[in-house]
Coordinates of C-alpha atoms in Angstrom, one line a residue:
M936 CA 2.0 -20.9 24.1
A937 CA 1.4 -18.5 27.0
Q938 CA -0.5 -21.3 28.8
Q939 CA 2.0 -23.7 30.3
E940 CA 0.4 -26.8 29.0
T941 CA 0.1 -25.5 25.5
D942 CA 3.0 -23.1 25.5
E943 CA 5.9 -25.4 25.8
Q944 CA 7.0 -26.7 22.4
T945 CA 7.8 -30.4 22.4
Q946 CA 11.5 -31.2 21.7
I947 CA 12.9 -34.2 20.0
N948 CA 16.2 -35.8 21.0
D949 CA 18.5 -33.7 19.0
G950 CA 17.1 -30.5 20.6
F951 CA 15.1 -29.2 17.7
V952 CA 11.5 -28.0 18.6
V953 CA 8.5 -29.8 17.1
D954 CA 6.6 -26.7 16.0
T955 CA 4.2 -28.4 13.6
E956 CA 1.7 -29.9 16.2
D957 CA -1.5 -28.1 17.4
C958 CA -0.6 -25.0 15.4
E959 CA -4.1 -23.7 15.0
A960 CA -4.9 -24.0 18.6
R961 CA -1.6 -22.5 19.9
E962 CA -1.8 -19.6 17.5
L963 CA -5.5 -18.9 18.4
A964 CA -4.8 -19.0 22.1
H965 CA -2.1 -16.4 21.8
R966 CA -4.1 -14.2 19.4
E967 CA -7.3 -14.3 21.7
R968 CA -5.3 -13.1 24.7
G969 CA -3.4 -10.4 22.7
T970 CA -4.1 -7.1 21.2
A971 CA -3.0 -6.2 17.7
R972 CA -0.7 -3.2 17.4
P973 CA 0.3 -1.1 14.4
I974 CA 3.3 -2.0 12.5
T975 CA 6.5 0.2 12.4
V976 CA 7.9 0.8 9.0
V977 CA 11.2 1.5 7.4
G978 CA 12.7 4.7 8.7
N979 CA 11.5 4.0 12.2
P980 CA 14.7 4.1 14.4
V981 CA 13.8 0.9 16.4
L982 CA 14.1 -1.1 13.0
H983 CA 17.6 0.0 12.3
K984 CA 19.5 -1.0 15.4
E985 CA 20.3 -4.3 17.2
C986 CA 17.5 -5.0 19.7
K987 CA 18.2 -5.6 23.5
D988 CA 18.5 -9.2 24.8
V989 CA 15.5 -10.5 26.8
T990 CA 16.6 -11.2 30.4
E991 CA 13.2 -11.4 32.2
F992 CA 11.0 -14.4 31.2
D993 CA 7.9 -13.1 32.9
D994 CA 4.2 -12.1 32.4
S995 CA 5.1 -9.0 30.5
L996 CA 7.0 -11.1 28.0
A997 CA 4.1 -13.6 27.7
A998 CA 1.8 -10.7 27.0
L999 CA 4.2 -9.2 24.4
I1000 CA 4.2 -12.6 22.6
D1001 CA 0.4 -12.7 22.6
D1002 CA 0.2 -9.2 21.2
M1003 CA 2.8 -10.1 18.5
F1004 CA 0.6 -13.1 17.4
A1005 CA -2.4 -10.9 17.3
S1006 CA -0.5 -8.2 15.3
Q1007 CA 0.9 -10.7 12.9
K1008 CA -2.5 -12.2 12.2
A1009 CA -4.1 -8.6 11.7
A1010 CA -1.4 -7.8 9.2
E1011 CA -1.7 -11.2 7.5
G1012 CA 2.0 -12.0 8.1
V1013 CA 3.8 -15.3 8.5
G1014 CA 6.5 -13.9 10.9
L1015 CA 6.9 -10.8 13.2
A1016 CA 9.7 -9.4 15.2
A1017 CA 9.2 -7.4 18.4
N1018 CA 10.7 -4.2 17.0
Q1019 CA 8.0 -4.3 14.1
I1020 CA 5.6 -3.2 16.9
G1021 CA 8.1 -0.9 18.4
V1022 CA 9.5 -3.0 21.1
D1023 CA 13.2 -3.1 21.5
L1024 CA 13.7 -6.8 22.5
K1025 CA 14.9 -9.8 20.7
V1026 CA 11.7 -11.7 20.2
F1027 CA 10.1 -13.1 17.1
V1028 CA 7.0 -15.2 16.4
Y1029 CA 6.1 -17.1 13.3
D1030 CA 3.2 -19.0 11.8
C1031 CA 4.7 -20.0 8.5
P1032 CA 4.4 -22.9 6.0
D1033 CA 7.4 -24.6 4.5
D1034 CA 7.6 -25.6 0.9
E1035 CA 6.1 -29.1 1.6
G1036 CA 3.0 -27.2 3.1
A1037 CA 3.7 -28.1 6.7
R1038 CA 2.6 -25.3 9.1
H1039 CA 5.2 -24.1 11.7
T1040 CA 4.1 -22.0 14.7
G1041 CA 6.3 -20.8 17.5
V1042 CA 8.4 -18.2 19.2
V1043 CA 12.1 -17.6 19.6
I1044 CA 13.7 -15.4 22.2
N1045 CA 17.3 -14.2 21.8
P1046 CA 17.8 -15.9 18.4
V1047 CA 21.2 -16.5 16.8
L1048 CA 21.4 -17.7 13.2
Q1049 CA 23.9 -20.5 12.7
E1050 CA 26.3 -20.2 9.9
L1051 CA 26.2 -22.9 7.4
P1052 CA 29.3 -24.5 5.9
A1053 CA 29.9 -23.4 2.4
E1054 CA 29.2 -27.0 1.0
L1055 CA 25.6 -26.8 2.6
R1056 CA 24.7 -23.4 1.3
V1057 CA 22.2 -23.7 -1.6
L1058 CA 20.7 -20.4 -2.4
D1059 CA 17.0 -19.9 -3.2
E1060 CA 16.3 -16.7 -5.2
S1061 CA 12.6 -16.1 -4.4
N1062 CA 10.5 -13.0 -3.8
E1063 CA 10.7 -11.5 -0.4
G1064 CA 8.4 -9.0 1.3
C1065 CA 8.1 -7.5 4.8
L1066 CA 5.4 -5.9 6.9
S1067 CA 7.6 -3.0 7.7
V1068 CA 8.1 -2.3 3.9
P1069 CA 4.4 -2.7 3.0
T1070 CA 3.4 -3.5 -0.5
A1071 CA 6.9 -4.0 -1.8
Y1072 CA 8.5 -7.2 -3.0
A1073 CA 12.0 -8.1 -4.4
E1074 CA 14.0 -11.2 -5.2
L1075 CA 16.6 -12.0 -2.6
A1076 CA 19.0 -15.0 -2.6
R1077 CA 19.0 -16.7 0.8
P1078 CA 20.1 -20.2 1.9
D1079 CA 17.2 -22.7 1.5
Y1080 CA 18.0 -24.2 5.0
A1081 CA 18.2 -22.2 8.2
E1082 CA 19.0 -23.1 11.9
V1083 CA 18.2 -20.7 14.7
H1084 CA 19.3 -21.2 18.4
G1085 CA 17.6 -19.3 21.1
Q1086 CA 15.2 -19.6 24.1
D1087 CA 11.5 -20.3 24.5
A1088 CA 9.0 -18.2 26.5
Q1089 CA 10.2 -19.8 29.8
G1090 CA 13.9 -19.3 29.0
N1091 CA 14.7 -22.8 28.1
P1092 CA 17.2 -23.3 25.2
I1093 CA 15.7 -24.3 21.9
K1094 CA 16.7 -24.8 18.3
V1095 CA 14.5 -24.3 15.3
R1096 CA 15.2 -25.4 11.8
G1097 CA 13.5 -24.9 8.4
T1098 CA 13.7 -25.3 4.7
G1099 CA 12.5 -23.3 1.8
Y1100 CA 10.0 -20.5 2.6
F1101 CA 10.2 -21.3 6.3
A1102 CA 14.0 -21.0 6.2
R1103 CA 13.6 -17.6 4.5
C1104 CA 11.2 -16.6 7.4
L1105 CA 13.7 -17.7 10.1
Q1106 CA 16.5 -15.6 8.5
H1107 CA 14.3 -12.6 7.8
E1108 CA 13.0 -12.4 11.5
T1109 CA 16.4 -12.9 13.0
D1110 CA 17.7 -10.1 10.7
H1111 CA 15.1 -7.7 12.1
L1112 CA 16.3 -8.1 15.6
Y1113 CA 19.9 -7.3 14.7
G1114 CA 18.7 -4.1 12.8
Y1115 CA 18.5 -5.4 9.3
L1116 CA 15.6 -5.2 6.9
Y1117 CA 15.5 -7.4 3.8
I1118 CA 15.9 -4.4 1.6
D1119 CA 19.3 -3.7 3.2
R1120 CA 20.5 -6.9 1.6
L1121 CA 19.5 -5.7 -2.0
S1122 CA 21.4 -3.9 -4.5
K1123 CA 21.0 -0.1 -4.5
R1124 CA 18.8 -0.3 -7.5
D1125 CA 16.6 -3.0 -6.2
R1126 CA 16.3 -1.3 -2.7
K1127 CA 15.3 1.9 -4.5
D1128 CA 12.7 0.0 -6.5
A1129 CA 11.3 -1.6 -3.3
L1130 CA 11.0 1.8 -1.6
R1131 CA 9.1 3.1 -4.7
Q1132 CA 6.7 0.2 -4.5
M1133 CA 6.0 1.0 -0.9
E1134 CA 5.4 4.7 -1.7
E1135 CA 3.0 3.8 -4.5
G1136 CA 1.1 1.2 -2.5
T1137 CA -1.5 1.3 0.3
P1138 CA -0.9 -0.9 3.4
R1139 CA -3.7 -3.3 4.2
Y1140 CA -3.0 -2.9 7.9
E1141 CA -2.4 -0.1 10.4
T1142 CA 1.1 1.3 10.4
V1143 CA 3.0 3.8 12.6
S1144 CA 3.7 7.1 10.9
N1145 CA 7.4 8.1 10.9
A1146 CA 6.4 11.9 10.6

């Protein structure tokens, strides 16, 4: 995606990106150029405020995207927001399957989650986890369809849509960039339990200490 010929996500007529083609090659190209960074965890201030809009679509943004793919892979994640590696910018990357097994790989800059009409909201109550709340999981109801509007790495307007697990990923990563962790959407009891799981577990990847 950082190379012009492989970076630009093909669009279909209604404006939604086709993010299921050449996933392995595109993800690998980013990762080989990037450097994995440690993951920030709950309590780090950068995770608890809205990130800044991206206004410069330049080489430094391309390098950040490469590092994000490398960091996502190192942590064995399916999505990663920029503030999860300490960067205060509205960027997220993903390499995530949907419920049909199709792999989706891409990047969204300045994402805005589209509100669904009530009649189209079908909730999926599945387990959710987060690289910034390592080793913890909790059930969280989210719509089983999501649509995000934003920009690609060159600043072009894009739309991304997903169902099932991929829809959850799109909602989860957009939340991050507006200062919300999934545990912020849980009941007090479930949030406390998730934090307990985190305290008792050992992350399988490098994290940033909040001490």
